[in-house]
Short mmCIF file of C-alpha atoms and ligand atoms in Angstrom, two decimals:
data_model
loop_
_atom_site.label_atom_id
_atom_site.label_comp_id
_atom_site.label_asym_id
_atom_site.label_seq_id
_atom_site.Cartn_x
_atom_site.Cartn_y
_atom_site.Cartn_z
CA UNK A 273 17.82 17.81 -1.71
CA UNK A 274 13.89 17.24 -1.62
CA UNK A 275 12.28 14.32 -1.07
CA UNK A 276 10.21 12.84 -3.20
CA UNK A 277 6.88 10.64 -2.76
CA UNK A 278 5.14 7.81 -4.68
CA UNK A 279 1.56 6.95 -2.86
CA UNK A 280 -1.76 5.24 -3.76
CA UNK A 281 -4.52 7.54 -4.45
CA UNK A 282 -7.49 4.88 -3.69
CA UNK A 283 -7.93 1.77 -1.14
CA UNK A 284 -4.21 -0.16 -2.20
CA UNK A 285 -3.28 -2.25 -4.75
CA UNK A 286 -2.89 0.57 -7.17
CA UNK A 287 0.23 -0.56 -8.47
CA UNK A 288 2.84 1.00 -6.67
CA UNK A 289 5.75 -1.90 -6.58
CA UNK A 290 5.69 -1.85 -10.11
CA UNK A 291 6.07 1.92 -10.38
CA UNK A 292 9.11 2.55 -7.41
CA UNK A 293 10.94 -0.38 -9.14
CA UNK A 294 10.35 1.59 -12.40
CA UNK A 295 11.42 4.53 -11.07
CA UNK A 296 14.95 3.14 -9.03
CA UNK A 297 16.85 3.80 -12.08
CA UNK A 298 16.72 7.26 -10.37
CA UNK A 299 16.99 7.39 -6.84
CA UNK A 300 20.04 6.25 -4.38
CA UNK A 301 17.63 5.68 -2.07
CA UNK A 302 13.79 4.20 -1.45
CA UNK A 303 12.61 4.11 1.71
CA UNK A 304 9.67 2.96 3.34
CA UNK A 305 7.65 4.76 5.61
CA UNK A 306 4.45 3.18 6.97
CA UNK A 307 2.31 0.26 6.84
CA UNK A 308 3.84 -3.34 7.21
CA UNK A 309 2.89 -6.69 5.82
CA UNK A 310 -0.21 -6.02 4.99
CA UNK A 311 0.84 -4.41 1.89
CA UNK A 312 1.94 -6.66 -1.00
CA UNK A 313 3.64 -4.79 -3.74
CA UNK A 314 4.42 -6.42 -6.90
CA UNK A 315 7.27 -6.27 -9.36
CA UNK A 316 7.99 -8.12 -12.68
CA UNK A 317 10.78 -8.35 -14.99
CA UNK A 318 12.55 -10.98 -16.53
CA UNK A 319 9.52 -13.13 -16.75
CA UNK A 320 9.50 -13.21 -12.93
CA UNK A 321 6.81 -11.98 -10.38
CA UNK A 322 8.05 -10.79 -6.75
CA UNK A 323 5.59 -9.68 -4.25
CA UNK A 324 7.17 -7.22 -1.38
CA UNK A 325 5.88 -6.60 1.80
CA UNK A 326 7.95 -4.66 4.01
CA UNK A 327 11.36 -4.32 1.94
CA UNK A 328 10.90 -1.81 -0.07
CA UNK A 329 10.52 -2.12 -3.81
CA UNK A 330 13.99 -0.68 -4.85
CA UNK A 331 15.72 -3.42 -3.39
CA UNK A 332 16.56 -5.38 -6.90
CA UNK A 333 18.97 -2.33 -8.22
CA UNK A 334 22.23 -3.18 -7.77
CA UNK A 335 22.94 -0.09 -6.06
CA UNK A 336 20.24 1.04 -4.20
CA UNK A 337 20.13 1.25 -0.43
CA UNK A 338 16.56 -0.04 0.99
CA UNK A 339 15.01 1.49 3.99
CA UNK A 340 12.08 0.52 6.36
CA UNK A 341 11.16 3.69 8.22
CA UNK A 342 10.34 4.71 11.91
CA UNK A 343 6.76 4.78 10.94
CA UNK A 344 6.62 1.01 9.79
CA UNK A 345 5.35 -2.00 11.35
CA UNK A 346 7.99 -5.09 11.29
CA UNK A 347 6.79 -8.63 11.64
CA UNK A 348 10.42 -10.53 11.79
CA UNK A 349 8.96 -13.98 10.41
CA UNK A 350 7.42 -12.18 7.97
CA UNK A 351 10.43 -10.63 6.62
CA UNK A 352 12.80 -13.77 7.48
CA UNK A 353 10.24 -15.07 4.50
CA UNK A 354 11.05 -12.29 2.46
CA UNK A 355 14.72 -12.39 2.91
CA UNK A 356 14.32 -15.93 1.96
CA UNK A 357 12.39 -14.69 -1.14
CA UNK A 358 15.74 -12.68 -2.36
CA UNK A 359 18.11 -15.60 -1.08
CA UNK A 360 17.37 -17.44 -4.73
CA UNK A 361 18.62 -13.92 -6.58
CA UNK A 362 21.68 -13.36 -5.12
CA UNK A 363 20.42 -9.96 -3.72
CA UNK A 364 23.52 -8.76 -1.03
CA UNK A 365 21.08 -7.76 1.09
CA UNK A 366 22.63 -7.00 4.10
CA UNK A 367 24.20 -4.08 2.89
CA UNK A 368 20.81 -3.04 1.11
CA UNK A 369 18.30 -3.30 3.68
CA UNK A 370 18.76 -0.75 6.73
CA UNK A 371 15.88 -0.33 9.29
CA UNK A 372 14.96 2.00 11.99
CA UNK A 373 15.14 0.99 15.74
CA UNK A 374 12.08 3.31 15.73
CA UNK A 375 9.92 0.97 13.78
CA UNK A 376 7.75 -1.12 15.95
CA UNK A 377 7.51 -4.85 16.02
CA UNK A 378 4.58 -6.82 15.08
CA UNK A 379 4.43 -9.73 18.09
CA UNK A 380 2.94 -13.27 17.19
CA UNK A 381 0.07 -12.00 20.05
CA UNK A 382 -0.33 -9.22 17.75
CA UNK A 383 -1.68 -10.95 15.06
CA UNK A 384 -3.64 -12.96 17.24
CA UNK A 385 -5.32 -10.01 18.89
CA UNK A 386 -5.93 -8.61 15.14
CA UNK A 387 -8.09 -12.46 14.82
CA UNK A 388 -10.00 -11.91 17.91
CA UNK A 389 -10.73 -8.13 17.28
CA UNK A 390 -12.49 -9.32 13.80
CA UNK A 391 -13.92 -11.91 14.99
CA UNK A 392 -15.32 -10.05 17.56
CA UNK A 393 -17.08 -7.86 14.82
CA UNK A 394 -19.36 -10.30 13.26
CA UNK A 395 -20.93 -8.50 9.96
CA UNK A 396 -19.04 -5.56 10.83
CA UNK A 397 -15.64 -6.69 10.13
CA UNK A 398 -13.11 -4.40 8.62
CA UNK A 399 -11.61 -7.51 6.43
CA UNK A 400 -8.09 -7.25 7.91
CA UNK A 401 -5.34 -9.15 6.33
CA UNK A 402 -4.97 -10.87 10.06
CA UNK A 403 -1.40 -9.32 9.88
CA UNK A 404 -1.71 -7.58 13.38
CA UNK A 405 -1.34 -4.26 11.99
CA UNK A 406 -4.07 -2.60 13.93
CA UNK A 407 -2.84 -3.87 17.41
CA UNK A 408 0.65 -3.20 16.72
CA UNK A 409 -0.15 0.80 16.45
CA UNK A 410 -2.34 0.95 19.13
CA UNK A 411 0.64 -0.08 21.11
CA UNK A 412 2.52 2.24 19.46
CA UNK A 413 0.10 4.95 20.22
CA UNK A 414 -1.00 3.69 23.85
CA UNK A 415 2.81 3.58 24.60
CA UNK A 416 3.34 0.10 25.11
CA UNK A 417 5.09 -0.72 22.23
CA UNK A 418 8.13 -3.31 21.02
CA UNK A 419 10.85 -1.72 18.99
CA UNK A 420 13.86 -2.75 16.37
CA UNK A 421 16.02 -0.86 18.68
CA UNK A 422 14.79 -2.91 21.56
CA UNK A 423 16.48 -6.26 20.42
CA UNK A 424 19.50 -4.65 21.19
CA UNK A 425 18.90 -4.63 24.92
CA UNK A 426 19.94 -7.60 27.31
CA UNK A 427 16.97 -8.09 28.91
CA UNK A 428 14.84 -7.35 25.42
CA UNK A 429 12.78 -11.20 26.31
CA UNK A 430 11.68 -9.77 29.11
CA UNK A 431 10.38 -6.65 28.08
CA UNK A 432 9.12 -9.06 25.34
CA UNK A 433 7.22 -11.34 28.01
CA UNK A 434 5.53 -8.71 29.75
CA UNK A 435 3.76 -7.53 26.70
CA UNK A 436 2.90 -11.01 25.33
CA UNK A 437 1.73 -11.57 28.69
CA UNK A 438 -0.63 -8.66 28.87
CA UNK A 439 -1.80 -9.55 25.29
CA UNK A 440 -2.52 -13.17 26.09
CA UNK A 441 -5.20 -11.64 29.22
CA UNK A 442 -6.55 -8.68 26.66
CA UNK A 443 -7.26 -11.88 23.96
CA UNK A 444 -8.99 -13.69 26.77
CA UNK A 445 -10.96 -11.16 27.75
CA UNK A 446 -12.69 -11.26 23.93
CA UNK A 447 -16.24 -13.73 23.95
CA UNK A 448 -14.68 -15.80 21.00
CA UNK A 449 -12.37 -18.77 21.24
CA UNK A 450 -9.50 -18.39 19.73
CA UNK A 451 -7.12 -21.40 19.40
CA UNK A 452 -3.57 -20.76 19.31
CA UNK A 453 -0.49 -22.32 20.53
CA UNK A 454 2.02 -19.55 21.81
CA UNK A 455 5.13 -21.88 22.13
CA UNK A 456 5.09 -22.91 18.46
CA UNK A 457 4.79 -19.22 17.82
CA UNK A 458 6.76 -17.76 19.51
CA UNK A 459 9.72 -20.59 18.45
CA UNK A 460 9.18 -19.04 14.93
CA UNK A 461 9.72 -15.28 16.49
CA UNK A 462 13.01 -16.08 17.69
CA UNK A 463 14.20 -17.83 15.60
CA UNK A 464 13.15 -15.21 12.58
CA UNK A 465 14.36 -12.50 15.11
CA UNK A 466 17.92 -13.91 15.03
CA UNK A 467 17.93 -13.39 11.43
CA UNK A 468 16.25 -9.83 11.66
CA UNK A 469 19.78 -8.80 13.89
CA UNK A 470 22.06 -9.51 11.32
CA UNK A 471 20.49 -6.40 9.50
CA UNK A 472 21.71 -3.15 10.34
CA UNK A 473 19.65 -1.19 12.99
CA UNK A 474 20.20 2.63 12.04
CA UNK A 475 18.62 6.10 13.69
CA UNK A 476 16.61 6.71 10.48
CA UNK A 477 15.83 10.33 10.91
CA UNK A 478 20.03 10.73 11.25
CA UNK A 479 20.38 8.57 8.01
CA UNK A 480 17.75 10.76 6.25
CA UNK A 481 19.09 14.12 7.26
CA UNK A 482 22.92 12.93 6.46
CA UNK A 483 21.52 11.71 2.96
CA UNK A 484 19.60 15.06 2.14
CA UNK A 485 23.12 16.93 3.12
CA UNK A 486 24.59 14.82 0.76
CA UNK A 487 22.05 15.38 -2.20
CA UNK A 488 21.37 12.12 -2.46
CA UNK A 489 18.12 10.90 -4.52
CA UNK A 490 14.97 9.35 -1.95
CA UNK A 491 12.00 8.26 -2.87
CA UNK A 492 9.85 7.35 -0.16
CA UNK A 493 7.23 4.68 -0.94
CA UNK A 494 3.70 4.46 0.48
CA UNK A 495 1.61 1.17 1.45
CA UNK A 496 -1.95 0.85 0.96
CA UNK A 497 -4.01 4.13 -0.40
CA UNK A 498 -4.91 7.44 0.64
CA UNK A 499 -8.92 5.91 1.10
CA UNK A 500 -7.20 3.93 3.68
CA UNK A 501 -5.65 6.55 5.72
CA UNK A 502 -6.64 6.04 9.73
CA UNK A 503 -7.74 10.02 9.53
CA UNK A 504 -9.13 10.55 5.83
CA UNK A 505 -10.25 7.30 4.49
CA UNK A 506 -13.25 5.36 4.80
CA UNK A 507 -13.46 5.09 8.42
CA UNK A 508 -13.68 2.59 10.23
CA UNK A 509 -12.69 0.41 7.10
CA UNK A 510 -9.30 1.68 6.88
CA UNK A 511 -6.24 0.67 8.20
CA UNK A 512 -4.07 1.63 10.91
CA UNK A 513 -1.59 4.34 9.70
CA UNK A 514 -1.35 7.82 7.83
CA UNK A 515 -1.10 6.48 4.07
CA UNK A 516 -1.03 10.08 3.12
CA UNK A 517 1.59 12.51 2.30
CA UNK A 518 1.78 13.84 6.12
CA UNK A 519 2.81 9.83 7.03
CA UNK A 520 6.04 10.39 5.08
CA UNK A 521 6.92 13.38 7.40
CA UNK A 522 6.39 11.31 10.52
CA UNK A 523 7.27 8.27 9.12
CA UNK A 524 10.91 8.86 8.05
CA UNK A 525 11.47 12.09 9.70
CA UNK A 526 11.30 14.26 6.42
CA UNK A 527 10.50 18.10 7.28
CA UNK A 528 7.38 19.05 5.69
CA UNK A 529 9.27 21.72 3.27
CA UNK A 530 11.63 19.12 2.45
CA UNK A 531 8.74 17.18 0.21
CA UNK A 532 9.49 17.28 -3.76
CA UNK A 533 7.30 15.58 -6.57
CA UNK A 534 4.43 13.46 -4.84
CA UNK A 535 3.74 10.81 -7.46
CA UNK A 536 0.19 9.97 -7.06
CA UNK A 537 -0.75 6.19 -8.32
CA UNK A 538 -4.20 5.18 -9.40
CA UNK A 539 -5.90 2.55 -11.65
CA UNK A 540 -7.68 3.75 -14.65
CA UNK A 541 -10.82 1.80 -12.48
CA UNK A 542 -11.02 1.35 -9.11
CA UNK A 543 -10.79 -1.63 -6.88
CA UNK A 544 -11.07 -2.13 -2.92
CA UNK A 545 -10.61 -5.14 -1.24
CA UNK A 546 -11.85 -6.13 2.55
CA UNK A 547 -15.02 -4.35 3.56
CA UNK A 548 -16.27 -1.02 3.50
CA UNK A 549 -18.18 1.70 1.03
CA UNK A 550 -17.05 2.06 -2.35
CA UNK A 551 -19.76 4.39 -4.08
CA UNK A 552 -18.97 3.02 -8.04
CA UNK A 553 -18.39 -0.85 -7.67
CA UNK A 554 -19.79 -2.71 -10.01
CA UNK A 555 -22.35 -6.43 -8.96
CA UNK A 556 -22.78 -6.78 -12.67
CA UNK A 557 -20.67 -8.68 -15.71
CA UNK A 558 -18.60 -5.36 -16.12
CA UNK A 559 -17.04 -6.00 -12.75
CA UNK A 560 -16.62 -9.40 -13.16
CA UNK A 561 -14.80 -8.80 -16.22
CA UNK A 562 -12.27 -6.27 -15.21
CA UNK A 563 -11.81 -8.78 -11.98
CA UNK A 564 -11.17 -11.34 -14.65
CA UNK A 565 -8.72 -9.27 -16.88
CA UNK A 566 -7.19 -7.45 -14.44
CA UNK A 567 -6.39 -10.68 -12.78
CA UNK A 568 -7.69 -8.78 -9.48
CA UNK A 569 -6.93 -10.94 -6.69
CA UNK A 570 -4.67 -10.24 -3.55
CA UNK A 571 -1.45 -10.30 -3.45
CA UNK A 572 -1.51 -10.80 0.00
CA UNK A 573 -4.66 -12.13 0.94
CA UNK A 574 -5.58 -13.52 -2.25
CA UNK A 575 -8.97 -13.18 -1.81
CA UNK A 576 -10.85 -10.96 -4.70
CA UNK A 577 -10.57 -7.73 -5.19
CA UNK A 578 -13.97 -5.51 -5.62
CA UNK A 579 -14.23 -3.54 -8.86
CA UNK A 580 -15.69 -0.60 -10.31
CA UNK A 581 -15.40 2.27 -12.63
CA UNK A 582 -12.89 5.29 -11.69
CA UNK A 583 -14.22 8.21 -9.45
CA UNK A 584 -12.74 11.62 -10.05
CA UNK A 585 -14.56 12.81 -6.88
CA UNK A 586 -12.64 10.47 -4.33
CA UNK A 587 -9.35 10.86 -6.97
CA UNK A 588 -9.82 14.79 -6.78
CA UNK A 589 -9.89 14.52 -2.48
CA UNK A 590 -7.02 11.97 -2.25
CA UNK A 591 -4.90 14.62 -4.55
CA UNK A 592 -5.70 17.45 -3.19
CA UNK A 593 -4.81 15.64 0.62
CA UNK A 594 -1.66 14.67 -0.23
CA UNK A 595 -0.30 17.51 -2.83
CA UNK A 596 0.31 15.17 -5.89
CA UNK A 597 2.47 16.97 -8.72
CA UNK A 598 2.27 14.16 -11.08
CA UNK A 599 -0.03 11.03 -11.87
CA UNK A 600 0.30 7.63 -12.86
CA UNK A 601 -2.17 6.13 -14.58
CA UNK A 602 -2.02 1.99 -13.88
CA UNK A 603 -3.61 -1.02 -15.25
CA UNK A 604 -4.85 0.85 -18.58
CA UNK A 605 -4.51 -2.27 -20.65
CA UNK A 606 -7.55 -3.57 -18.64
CA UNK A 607 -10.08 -1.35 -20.20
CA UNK A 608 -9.66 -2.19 -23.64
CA UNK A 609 -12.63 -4.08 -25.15
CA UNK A 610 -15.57 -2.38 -23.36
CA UNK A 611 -17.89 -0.48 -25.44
CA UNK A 612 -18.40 1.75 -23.30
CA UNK A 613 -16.23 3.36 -20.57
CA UNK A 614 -17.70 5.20 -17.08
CA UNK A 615 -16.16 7.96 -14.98
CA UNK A 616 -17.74 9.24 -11.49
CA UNK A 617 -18.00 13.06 -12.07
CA UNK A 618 -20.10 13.91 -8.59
CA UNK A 619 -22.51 11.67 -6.56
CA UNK A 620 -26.71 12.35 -6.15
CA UNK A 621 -26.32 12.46 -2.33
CA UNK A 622 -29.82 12.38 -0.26
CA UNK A 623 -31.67 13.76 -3.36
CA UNK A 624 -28.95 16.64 -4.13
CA UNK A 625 -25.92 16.47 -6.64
CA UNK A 626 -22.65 16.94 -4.77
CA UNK A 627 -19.28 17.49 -6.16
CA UNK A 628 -17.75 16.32 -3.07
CA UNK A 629 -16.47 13.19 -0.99
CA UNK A 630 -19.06 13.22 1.95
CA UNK A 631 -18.96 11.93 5.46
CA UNK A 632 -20.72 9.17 4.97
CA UNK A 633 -20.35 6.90 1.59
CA UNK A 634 -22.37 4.43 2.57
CA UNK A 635 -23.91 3.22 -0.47
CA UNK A 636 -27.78 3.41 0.32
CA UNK A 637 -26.93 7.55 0.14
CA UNK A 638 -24.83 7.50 -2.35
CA UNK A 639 -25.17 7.46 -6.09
CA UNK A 640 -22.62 8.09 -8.32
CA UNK A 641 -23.23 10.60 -11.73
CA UNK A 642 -21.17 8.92 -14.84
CA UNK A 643 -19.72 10.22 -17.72
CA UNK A 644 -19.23 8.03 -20.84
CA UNK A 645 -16.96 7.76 -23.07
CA UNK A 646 -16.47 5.42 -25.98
CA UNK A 647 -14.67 2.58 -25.74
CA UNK A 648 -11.39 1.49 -27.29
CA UNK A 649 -10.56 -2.19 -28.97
CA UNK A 650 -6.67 -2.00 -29.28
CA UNK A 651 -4.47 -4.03 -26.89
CA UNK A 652 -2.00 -1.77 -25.11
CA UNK A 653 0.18 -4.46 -23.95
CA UNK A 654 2.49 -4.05 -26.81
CA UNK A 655 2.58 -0.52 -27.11
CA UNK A 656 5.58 1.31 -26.76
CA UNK A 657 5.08 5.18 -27.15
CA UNK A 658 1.86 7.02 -26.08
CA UNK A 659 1.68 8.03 -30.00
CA UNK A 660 0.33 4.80 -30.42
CA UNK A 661 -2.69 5.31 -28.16
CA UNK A 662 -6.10 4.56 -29.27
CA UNK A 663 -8.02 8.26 -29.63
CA UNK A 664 -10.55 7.09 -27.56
CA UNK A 665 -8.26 6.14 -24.66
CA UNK A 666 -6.28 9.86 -25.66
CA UNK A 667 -9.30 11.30 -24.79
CA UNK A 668 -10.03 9.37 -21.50
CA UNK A 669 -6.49 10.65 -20.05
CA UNK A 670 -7.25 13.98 -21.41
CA UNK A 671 -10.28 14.08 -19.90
CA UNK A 672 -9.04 13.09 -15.91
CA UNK A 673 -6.05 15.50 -16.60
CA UNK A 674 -8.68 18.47 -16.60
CA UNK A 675 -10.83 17.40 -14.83
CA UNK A 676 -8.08 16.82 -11.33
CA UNK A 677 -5.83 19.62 -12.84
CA UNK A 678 -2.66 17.13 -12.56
CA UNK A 679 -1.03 16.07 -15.29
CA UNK A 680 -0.81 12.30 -16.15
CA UNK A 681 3.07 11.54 -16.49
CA UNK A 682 2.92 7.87 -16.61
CA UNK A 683 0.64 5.45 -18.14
CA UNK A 684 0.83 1.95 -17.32
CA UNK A 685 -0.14 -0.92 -19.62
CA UNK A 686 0.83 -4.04 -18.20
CA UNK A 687 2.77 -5.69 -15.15
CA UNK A 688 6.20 -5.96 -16.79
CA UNK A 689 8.89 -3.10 -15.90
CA UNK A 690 8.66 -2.34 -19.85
CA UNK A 691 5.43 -2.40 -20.03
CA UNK A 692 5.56 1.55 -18.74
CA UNK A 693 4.91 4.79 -21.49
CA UNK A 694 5.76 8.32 -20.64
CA UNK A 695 2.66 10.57 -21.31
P1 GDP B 1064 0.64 -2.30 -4.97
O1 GDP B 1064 0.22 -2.88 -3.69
O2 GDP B 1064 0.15 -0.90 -5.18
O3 GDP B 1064 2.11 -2.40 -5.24
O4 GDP B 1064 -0.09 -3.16 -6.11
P2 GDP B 1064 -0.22 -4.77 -6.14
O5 GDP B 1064 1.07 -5.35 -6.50
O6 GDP B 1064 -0.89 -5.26 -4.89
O7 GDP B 1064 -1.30 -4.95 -7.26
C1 GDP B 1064 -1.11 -4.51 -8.55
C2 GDP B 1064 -1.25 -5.72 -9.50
O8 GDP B 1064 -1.40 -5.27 -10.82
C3 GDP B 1064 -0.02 -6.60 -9.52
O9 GDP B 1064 -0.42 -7.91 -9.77
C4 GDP B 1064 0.80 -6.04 -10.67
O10 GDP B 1064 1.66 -7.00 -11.25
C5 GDP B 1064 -0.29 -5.68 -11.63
N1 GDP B 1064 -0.04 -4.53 -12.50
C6 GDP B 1064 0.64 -3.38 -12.24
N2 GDP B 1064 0.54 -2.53 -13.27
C7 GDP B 1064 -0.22 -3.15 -14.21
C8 GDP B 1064 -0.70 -2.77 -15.49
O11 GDP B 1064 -0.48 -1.67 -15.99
N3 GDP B 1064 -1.48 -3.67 -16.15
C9 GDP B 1064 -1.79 -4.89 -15.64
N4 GDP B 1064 -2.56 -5.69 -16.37
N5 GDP B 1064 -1.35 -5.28 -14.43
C10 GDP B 1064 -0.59 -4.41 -13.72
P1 IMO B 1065 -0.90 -2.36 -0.55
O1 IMO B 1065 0.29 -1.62 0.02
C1 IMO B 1065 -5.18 -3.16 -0.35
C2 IMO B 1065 -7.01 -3.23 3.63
C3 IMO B 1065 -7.52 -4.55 4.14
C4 IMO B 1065 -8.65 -4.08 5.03
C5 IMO B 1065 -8.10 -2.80 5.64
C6 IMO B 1065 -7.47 -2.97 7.00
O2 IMO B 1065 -0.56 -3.68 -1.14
O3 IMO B 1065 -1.68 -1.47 -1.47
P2 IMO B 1065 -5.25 -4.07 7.94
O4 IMO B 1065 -4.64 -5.41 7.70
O5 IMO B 1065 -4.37 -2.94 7.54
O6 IMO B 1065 -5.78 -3.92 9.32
O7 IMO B 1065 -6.53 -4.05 6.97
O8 IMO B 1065 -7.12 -2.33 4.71
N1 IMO B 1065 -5.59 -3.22 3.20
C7 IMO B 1065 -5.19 -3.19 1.94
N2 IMO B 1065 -5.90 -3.21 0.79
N3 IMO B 1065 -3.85 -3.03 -0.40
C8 IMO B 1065 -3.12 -2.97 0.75
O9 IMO B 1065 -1.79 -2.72 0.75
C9 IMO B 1065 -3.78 -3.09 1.98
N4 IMO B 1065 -3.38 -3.10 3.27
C10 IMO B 1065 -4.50 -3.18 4.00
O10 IMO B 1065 -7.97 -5.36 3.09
O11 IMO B 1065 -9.77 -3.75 4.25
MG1 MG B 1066 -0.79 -4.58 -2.95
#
């Protein structure tokens, strides 16, 4: 049995809790497979908001298994505070939640080295979200890393020691002054740890190949957006891990030929938050209005998300990277009310039109070329069945169908589980 893929087509936030929690009802199992708690994924039903950060976004089906993949980061306070989160709803999660002793472990000196790294920067900060996600893979990468697996060892606090130790004299080494105090820290770690071990610790590439023999359903869910991918985004303002298609191969252990639908998420605008180029993004009332209606803060961070009208260029390169079968259109209920709505159909690069993402986006080469549409008045919220679409708004999904040669499968009009039409 294939597996299938749900990922973010721009720089995060696209929507992607919602849609995996959606889309449950038809998998056995969802499993993460990179990222960690920098991602914030959102769900509501009921009336009631959860935000997700490293369990997976299946996890409130009764009987869905939940797993966090070998190509995750774990931070154990940070998902003590998230088991915490699912304590209130009687969510049996230790027979949910499986993760891999492959995924590596975010240390408290991880998150401080993320701090001094940005500080460090000055005006070229990347706009982390502090989580220690960068340092955590370059461990992982460099070779020095912390494991799940490796709380199962005796000595695992000394192993632990030796690399808080070396962090400590790399943070030192940085002209800023960080203030920390390791023991209260690290008091947290443990403790959270303990909690972390009551979990089950599985080989996740076993799990995964046993599961495909058994034709059972997976959906593997993405964090952050294919613009943030550490090879193919906007480097350096990315983030640390393959957000593409390919990170679901390494991340879980999934052969390449054993990939199904790819599900490819994207507002019907675009947002960004942290730094970095982002060639349509609005500094003018337009901007401040979809920030305003599409309630486009953080849901980690909290801090504002940037806005701007969609770009079919950077939508067309983040499909074709990661082999998307189907879209989902988010957020559509945001656009009602303008008069007039843009899409990014190529950029004027250096004085020549280009129908392509280039190598630099940096906005002082960059301009975009919009086509307009008209507007449409109608609230979607309430709307039901795409027959009930505004023409205008018909035409605007039309229109991003041909244009990316994907079909739209899903449109989204709100943040409520219901609030989700088949197109
Ligand atoms: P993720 O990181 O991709 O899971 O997305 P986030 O949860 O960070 O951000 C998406 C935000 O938009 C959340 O606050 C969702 O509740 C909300 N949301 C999702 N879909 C829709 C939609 O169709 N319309 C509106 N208005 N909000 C939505
Ligand atoms: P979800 O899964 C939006 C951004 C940060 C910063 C850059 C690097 O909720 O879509 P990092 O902490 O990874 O070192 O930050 O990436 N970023 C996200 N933006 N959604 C996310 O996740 C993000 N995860 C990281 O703002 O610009
Ligand atoms: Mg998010």
């Amino acid at each position: 049995m294939a597996v299938d893929l749900l990922l973010g087509l721009q720089w995060g936030d696209e929507g992607k809790g919602k849609i995996v929690d959606v889309l449950t009802t038809d998998y056995d199992i969802i499993a993460r497979f990179q990222g960690g708690p920098n991602a914030g994924h959102t769900l509501e039903f009921d009336g009631i908001k959860h935000v997700l950060r490293t369990i997976p976004s299946g996890i409130f089906h009764p009987n869905s298994i939940n797993m966090v993949g070998n190509g995750v980061v774990i931070d154990p306070v940070v998902f003590k505070q998230e088991l915490e989160g699912l304590d209130k709803f009687n969510i049996d999660y230790k027979s949910k939640i499986l993760l891999s002793r492959k995924a590596h472990v975010i240390l408290p000196t991880h998150r401080l080295l993320d701090a001094a790294s940005e500080a460090s920067k000055g005006k070229a900060k990347i706009g982390s979200t502090l989580k220690g996600i960068g340092p955590t893979y370059m461990d992982k990468t460099g070779r020095n890393g912390f494991r799940i697996g490796d709380f199962e060892l005796d000595n695992w606090k000394e192993k632990y020691r030796k690399l808080a130790d070396k962090h400590e004299k790399m943070i030192s080494h940085y002209d800023i002054d960080i203030q920390y105090n390791l023991e209260e820290l690290e008091e947290e770690f443990f403790e959270s740890v303990e909690v972390l071990k009551t979990l089950q610790f599985i080989d996740s590439e076993n799990y995964m190949h046993q599961a495909q023999k058994e034709n059972k359903n997976i959906l593997a869910e993405g964090a952050q957006g294919s613009l943030l991918d550490i090879d193919f985004g906007t480097y350096p303002f990315v983030t640390s891990s393959t957000t593409t298609a390919a990170g679901a191969c390494t991340g879980l252990g999934v052969a390449p030929n054993k990939i199904g639908e790819v599900f490819g998420i994207f507002k019907a605008y675009t947002t960004r938050v942290g730094n970095g180029p982002f060639p349509t993004e609005l500094f003018d009332e337009v901007g401040m209005r979809m920030a305003k209606v599409g309630n486009e803060f953080g849901a980690v961070t909290k801090r504002p998300r940037r806005c701007g009208w969609l770009d079919l260029i950077a939508l067309q390169y983040s499909v074709n990277i990661n082999g998307v079968t189907q879209l989902c259109m988010m957020k559509s209920d945001v656009l009602s009310g303008f008069d007039k709505i843009k899409v990014c159909v190529g950029y004027e690069y250096n004085g020549e039109k280009i129908e392509h993402l280039p190598y630099s986006l940096e906005q002082e080469n960059i301009k975009p070329i919009y086509k307009e549409f008209k507007g449409w008045q109608e609230d979607l919220t309430q709307m039901t069945d795409a027959s009930e679409f505004p023409e205008n708004f018909k035409k605007y999904i039309d229109f991003i169908e041909e244009f990316i040669g994907i079909p739209v499968k899903i449109v989204s009009v709100g943040p409520d589980r219901k609030q989700t039409i088949a197109y």
